Coordinates of C-alpha atoms and ligand atoms in Angstrom, one line a residue:
M1 CA 14.7 -9.3 -36.7
I2 CA 12.9 -12.1 -34.8
R3 CA 16.0 -12.5 -32.6
F4 CA 16.0 -8.8 -31.9
L5 CA 12.3 -8.9 -30.8
V6 CA 12.9 -11.9 -28.6
S7 CA 15.9 -10.5 -26.9
A8 CA 14.1 -7.2 -26.5
A9 CA 11.1 -9.0 -24.9
I10 CA 13.5 -10.7 -22.5
A11 CA 15.1 -7.5 -21.7
V12 CA 11.8 -5.9 -21.0
S13 CA 10.5 -8.8 -18.8
V14 CA 13.7 -8.6 -16.8
A15 CA 13.8 -4.9 -16.6
L16 CA 10.2 -4.3 -15.8
P17 CA 9.9 -5.5 -12.2
A18 CA 13.0 -3.6 -11.3
Q19 CA 11.5 -0.4 -12.9
V20 CA 8.2 -0.8 -11.0
L21 CA 10.1 -1.2 -7.8
A22 CA 12.6 1.5 -8.3
D23 CA 11.6 5.0 -7.2
E24 CA 11.2 7.8 -9.6
V25 CA 10.2 11.4 -9.2
V26 CA 8.9 13.7 -12.0
V27 CA 9.6 17.4 -11.5
Y28 CA 8.2 20.5 -13.2
S29 CA 10.6 23.3 -12.6
A30 CA 10.5 27.0 -13.3
R31 CA 14.0 27.2 -11.7
N32 CA 16.6 26.9 -14.4
E33 CA 18.1 23.5 -15.3
H34 CA 21.7 24.5 -14.5
L35 CA 20.6 25.3 -10.9
I36 CA 18.7 22.0 -10.3
K37 CA 20.5 19.3 -12.4
P38 CA 23.7 19.1 -10.4
L39 CA 21.6 18.4 -7.3
F40 CA 19.3 15.9 -9.0
D41 CA 22.3 14.0 -10.4
R42 CA 23.8 13.8 -6.9
Y43 CA 20.6 12.6 -5.4
T44 CA 20.2 9.9 -8.1
Q45 CA 23.8 8.8 -7.5
Q46 CA 23.2 8.5 -3.8
T47 CA 19.8 6.9 -3.8
G48 CA 19.2 5.3 -7.2
V49 CA 16.0 7.4 -7.5
E50 CA 15.6 8.6 -11.0
I51 CA 14.5 12.2 -11.4
S52 CA 13.0 13.3 -14.7
Y53 CA 12.1 17.0 -15.2
I54 CA 11.0 19.6 -17.5
T55 CA 11.8 23.3 -17.1
D56 CA 9.6 26.2 -18.3
K57 CA 8.3 29.5 -17.2
E58 CA 6.0 29.6 -14.2
G59 CA 2.8 30.4 -16.2
P60 CA 3.0 27.6 -18.7
L61 CA 3.9 25.0 -16.0
L62 CA 1.0 26.0 -13.9
Q63 CA -1.3 25.9 -16.9
R64 CA 0.0 22.5 -17.8
L65 CA -0.5 21.2 -14.3
K66 CA -4.1 22.4 -14.2
A67 CA -4.9 21.1 -17.7
E68 CA -3.4 17.7 -16.9
G69 CA -5.3 17.4 -13.7
K70 CA -5.4 13.8 -12.3
R71 CA -3.4 12.6 -15.3
T72 CA -0.3 14.8 -14.6
P73 CA 3.0 12.9 -14.5
A74 CA 4.4 15.7 -12.2
D75 CA 5.1 14.8 -8.6
M76 CA 6.8 18.1 -7.7
L77 CA 6.6 21.7 -8.8
I78 CA 9.7 23.9 -8.2
T79 CA 9.3 27.6 -8.8
V80 CA 10.5 31.0 -7.7
D81 CA 8.8 33.7 -5.7
A82 CA 6.3 33.1 -2.9
G83 CA 3.8 35.0 -5.1
N84 CA 4.0 32.2 -7.7
L85 CA 4.0 29.4 -5.1
W86 CA 1.0 31.0 -3.5
H87 CA -0.8 31.1 -6.8
A88 CA 0.0 27.4 -7.5
A89 CA -1.3 26.5 -4.1
E90 CA -4.5 28.6 -4.5
S91 CA -5.2 27.0 -7.8
G92 CA -5.3 23.6 -6.2
V93 CA -2.4 21.8 -7.8
L94 CA -0.4 21.4 -4.6
A95 CA -1.0 19.0 -1.7
S96 CA -0.2 19.6 2.0
V97 CA 2.9 17.8 3.3
D98 CA 3.3 16.9 6.9
S99 CA 7.0 16.4 7.4
P100 CA 8.9 16.9 10.6
V101 CA 12.0 17.1 8.5
L102 CA 10.7 20.1 6.4
D103 CA 9.3 21.7 9.5
A104 CA 12.7 21.6 11.1
N105 CA 14.7 22.6 8.0
V106 CA 12.6 25.4 6.6
P107 CA 11.8 28.4 8.9
A108 CA 8.1 29.0 9.4
N109 CA 8.0 32.3 7.7
L110 CA 9.5 30.8 4.5
R111 CA 6.9 28.1 4.0
D112 CA 3.1 28.0 3.4
P113 CA 1.2 28.0 6.7
Q114 CA -0.9 25.2 5.1
K115 CA 2.2 23.3 4.2
R116 CA 1.5 23.2 0.4
W117 CA 5.0 24.6 -0.4
F118 CA 8.3 25.1 1.2
G119 CA 11.0 27.7 0.6
L120 CA 14.3 26.1 -0.6
S121 CA 16.4 29.2 -1.1
E122 CA 16.1 32.7 0.2
R123 CA 16.7 35.8 -1.9
A124 CA 17.1 39.3 -0.6
R125 CA 15.7 42.2 -2.6
T126 CA 17.7 45.1 -1.5
I127 CA 19.2 48.5 -2.4
V128 CA 22.2 48.8 -4.7
Y129 CA 23.9 52.1 -5.1
S130 CA 26.7 53.9 -6.9
S131 CA 29.7 53.7 -4.7
E132 CA 31.0 56.8 -6.6
R133 CA 28.0 59.1 -6.1
V134 CA 26.2 57.8 -3.0
T135 CA 27.5 57.3 0.6
P136 CA 25.8 54.6 2.5
A137 CA 25.0 57.1 5.2
D138 CA 22.5 58.7 2.8
L139 CA 20.6 55.5 2.6
S140 CA 18.2 54.0 5.2
T141 CA 15.0 52.4 4.0
Y142 CA 12.9 51.4 1.0
E143 CA 10.4 54.0 2.2
D144 CA 13.1 56.7 2.2
L145 CA 13.7 56.1 -1.6
A146 CA 10.3 58.0 -1.9
D147 CA 11.9 61.1 -0.4
P148 CA 12.3 64.0 -2.9
K149 CA 16.1 64.0 -2.1
W150 CA 16.3 61.0 -4.6
Q151 CA 14.5 62.9 -7.3
G152 CA 15.8 61.8 -10.7
R153 CA 18.2 59.4 -9.0
L154 CA 16.2 56.1 -8.7
C155 CA 16.0 53.2 -11.2
L156 CA 13.5 50.4 -10.9
R157 CA 12.6 47.2 -12.7
T158 CA 9.1 47.0 -14.2
S159 CA 6.1 46.5 -11.9
K160 CA 5.1 43.6 -14.1
K161 CA 7.8 41.5 -12.4
V162 CA 6.5 39.4 -9.5
Y163 CA 9.5 40.4 -7.4
N164 CA 8.3 44.0 -7.3
Q165 CA 4.7 42.9 -6.8
S166 CA 5.9 40.9 -3.7
L167 CA 7.9 43.8 -2.4
V168 CA 4.9 46.2 -2.7
A169 CA 2.7 43.5 -1.2
T170 CA 4.8 43.5 1.9
L171 CA 4.7 47.3 2.1
I172 CA 0.9 47.0 2.1
A173 CA 1.1 44.3 4.9
R174 CA 3.4 46.6 6.9
H175 CA 1.9 50.0 6.3
G176 CA -1.7 49.6 4.9
E177 CA -2.7 50.6 1.4
A178 CA -2.8 54.3 1.8
R179 CA 0.8 54.6 3.1
A180 CA 2.1 52.0 0.7
E181 CA 0.6 53.9 -2.2
E182 CA 2.3 57.1 -1.0
I183 CA 5.6 55.3 -0.9
V184 CA 5.2 53.9 -4.4
R185 CA 4.1 57.3 -5.8
G186 CA 7.2 58.8 -4.3
W187 CA 9.4 56.1 -6.0
V188 CA 7.7 56.9 -9.3
A189 CA 8.3 60.6 -8.8
N190 CA 12.0 59.9 -8.2
L191 CA 12.5 57.7 -11.3
A192 CA 15.4 58.8 -13.5
T193 CA 14.0 56.9 -16.4
A194 CA 11.3 54.4 -17.3
P195 CA 11.5 51.1 -15.5
F196 CA 13.7 48.4 -16.9
S197 CA 12.9 44.9 -18.0
N198 CA 15.3 43.2 -15.6
D199 CA 17.4 43.6 -12.5
T200 CA 20.7 43.5 -14.5
K201 CA 19.7 46.4 -16.8
T202 CA 18.6 48.3 -13.8
M203 CA 22.0 48.0 -12.1
E204 CA 23.8 48.7 -15.3
A205 CA 22.0 52.0 -15.5
V206 CA 23.3 52.9 -12.1
A207 CA 26.8 51.9 -13.1
A208 CA 26.5 54.0 -16.3
G209 CA 25.5 57.1 -14.2
Q210 CA 21.9 57.2 -15.4
C211 CA 20.7 56.9 -11.8
D212 CA 22.3 56.5 -8.4
V213 CA 20.2 53.9 -6.5
A214 CA 18.1 50.9 -7.4
I215 CA 16.2 47.9 -5.9
V216 CA 17.4 44.5 -7.0
N217 CA 17.9 40.8 -5.9
T218 CA 21.4 40.2 -4.6
Y219 CA 22.2 37.3 -6.9
Y220 CA 21.9 39.5 -9.9
F221 CA 24.4 41.9 -8.2
G222 CA 26.6 38.8 -7.6
R223 CA 26.6 38.0 -11.3
L224 CA 27.6 41.5 -12.2
Q225 CA 30.2 41.5 -9.5
K226 CA 31.7 38.3 -10.8
K227 CA 31.9 39.7 -14.4
D228 CA 33.4 43.0 -13.3
P229 CA 34.6 43.3 -9.7
S230 CA 35.3 47.0 -10.2
I231 CA 31.8 47.9 -11.5
G232 CA 31.3 50.7 -8.9
L233 CA 28.2 49.4 -7.3
A234 CA 27.6 48.3 -3.7
L235 CA 24.8 46.7 -1.7
F236 CA 23.0 48.4 1.1
W237 CA 20.8 46.6 3.7
P238 CA 17.8 48.8 4.3
N239 CA 15.3 48.8 7.2
Q240 CA 17.7 47.5 9.7
D241 CA 16.0 49.5 12.5
S242 CA 12.5 48.5 11.4
S243 CA 11.1 45.7 9.2
G244 CA 14.3 44.3 7.8
V245 CA 15.4 43.5 4.3
H246 CA 12.7 42.3 1.9
I247 CA 13.2 38.6 1.3
N248 CA 11.5 36.0 -0.9
V249 CA 12.1 32.4 -1.8
S250 CA 12.4 29.9 -4.5
G251 CA 10.6 26.8 -3.3
A252 CA 8.7 23.6 -4.1
G253 CA 5.5 21.7 -3.4
I254 CA 4.2 18.2 -4.0
T255 CA 1.5 18.0 -6.6
Q256 CA -2.1 17.0 -5.7
H257 CA -2.0 14.1 -8.0
A258 CA 1.6 12.9 -7.5
K259 CA 2.1 9.3 -8.6
H260 CA 5.3 9.0 -6.6
R261 CA 4.3 11.0 -3.5
D262 CA 6.6 9.3 -0.9
A263 CA 9.6 9.5 -3.2
A264 CA 8.9 13.1 -4.0
V265 CA 8.5 14.1 -0.3
K266 CA 11.9 12.4 0.4
L267 CA 13.5 14.4 -2.4
L268 CA 12.0 17.6 -1.1
E269 CA 13.3 16.8 2.4
W270 CA 16.7 16.2 1.0
L271 CA 16.7 19.5 -0.9
S272 CA 16.1 21.2 2.5
S273 CA 18.9 19.2 4.2
D274 CA 22.4 20.3 5.2
E275 CA 23.7 18.3 2.4
A276 CA 21.8 19.9 -0.4
Q277 CA 21.2 23.4 0.9
H278 CA 24.7 24.9 0.3
D279 CA 24.6 24.1 -3.4
F280 CA 20.9 24.7 -3.9
A281 CA 21.3 28.3 -2.7
G282 CA 25.0 28.6 -3.7
L283 CA 24.6 27.8 -7.4
N284 CA 22.4 30.9 -7.8
M285 CA 24.3 33.0 -5.1
E286 CA 21.2 32.9 -2.9
Y287 CA 20.9 32.2 0.8
P288 CA 20.1 28.8 2.2
V289 CA 16.7 28.6 4.0
N290 CA 18.1 26.0 6.4
P291 CA 19.6 28.1 9.3
T292 CA 22.3 25.6 10.0
V293 CA 23.8 26.0 6.5
E294 CA 26.3 28.8 5.7
P295 CA 25.9 30.8 2.5
A296 CA 28.5 30.5 -0.3
E297 CA 31.7 32.6 0.2
L298 CA 30.9 35.4 -2.2
V299 CA 27.4 35.7 -0.7
A300 CA 28.8 35.7 2.9
A301 CA 31.2 38.5 1.9
W302 CA 28.2 40.8 1.5
G303 CA 27.7 40.7 5.2
T304 CA 24.8 39.8 7.4
F305 CA 21.5 41.6 7.7
K306 CA 18.2 41.6 9.6
A307 CA 15.6 40.1 7.3
D308 CA 11.9 40.8 7.2
E309 CA 10.2 38.1 9.3
L310 CA 6.8 38.5 7.7
N311 CA 5.6 35.2 6.2
V312 CA 6.5 35.3 2.5
A313 CA 3.0 33.9 1.8
E314 CA 1.7 37.4 2.4
A315 CA 3.3 38.4 -0.9
G316 CA 0.8 36.1 -2.6
R317 CA -2.2 37.0 -0.5
L318 CA -1.7 40.7 -1.2
Q319 CA -0.4 40.4 -4.8
A320 CA -3.6 41.5 -6.6
D321 CA -3.8 44.5 -4.3
A322 CA -0.2 45.4 -5.0
I323 CA -0.7 45.2 -8.8
R324 CA -3.7 47.5 -8.6
L325 CA -1.8 49.9 -6.3
M326 CA 1.2 50.1 -8.6
D327 CA -1.1 50.8 -11.5
R328 CA -2.8 53.6 -9.6
A329 CA 0.5 55.1 -8.6
G330 CA 1.7 55.1 -12.2
Y331 CA 4.4 52.5 -11.7
R332 CA 4.7 50.8 -15.1
Ligands
LIG1 FE1 15.5 36.1 -10.7

């Protein structure tokens, strides 16, 4: 017993200075473990920097960061949707980062104008249609899905999901509240059935013939396509003559009270680099934010499109307005 304690003490006294010197980064992530762990492992292998992380839903992570305040062990917050990133920034848990590397790797419309968060993958929220009952020539814009010609043919995910709140927020930014409300009322009038709890169920309803068109994130389409290549659904890129396809990001920021700020900034820079971007986006069938990096093969096969150039932060700024508008319009 005594021998054990002695040797343990020696081990500690030897290990301690190294541990203090070695870099470490603590991450709170609302992005799923299987999407971040392979990259963290590679980074640790290359740099020796240890990364510890917890994953949870956005809400609990933000609550935790706020409750921990100065005592938080977290150096970095990773989450999805600019609406959520905006909320985290507004609640004061993220610090500004001045980094020429991030400025170069992340396009200006995919990061916070105040540099408190940076997009790391881009997701497109687009139209999916039944390749059996719809010809692409019938489709044009998100706005057109409010046209009575789609009556009883549209399926949507619930308005409670931040993805749809962000989409409607950009409609407000583009058209103003009155016109945006008209569009959302038109969607509601065209619904084939009550909104679904997730994008996959929404698409499955199209595949099953319950409706003909829907609005979803492309990576969910990719997952279905992988499972069943003959599912009878296809993607359509709307608004190509106007605002472009609605895009959003998953992204990250450095916490206000980071204990390993420099190491965390380096990790964030690496995640935006050529080296990490292909996998960071590719593991979830999303698009790299770094314009020098090609998307994964399956994603590239969906073709190229004109994307909305509005700063994704607008989705956060107008989120509360979007939620009230959807409620008024009867979008549940
Ligand atoms: Fe998602």
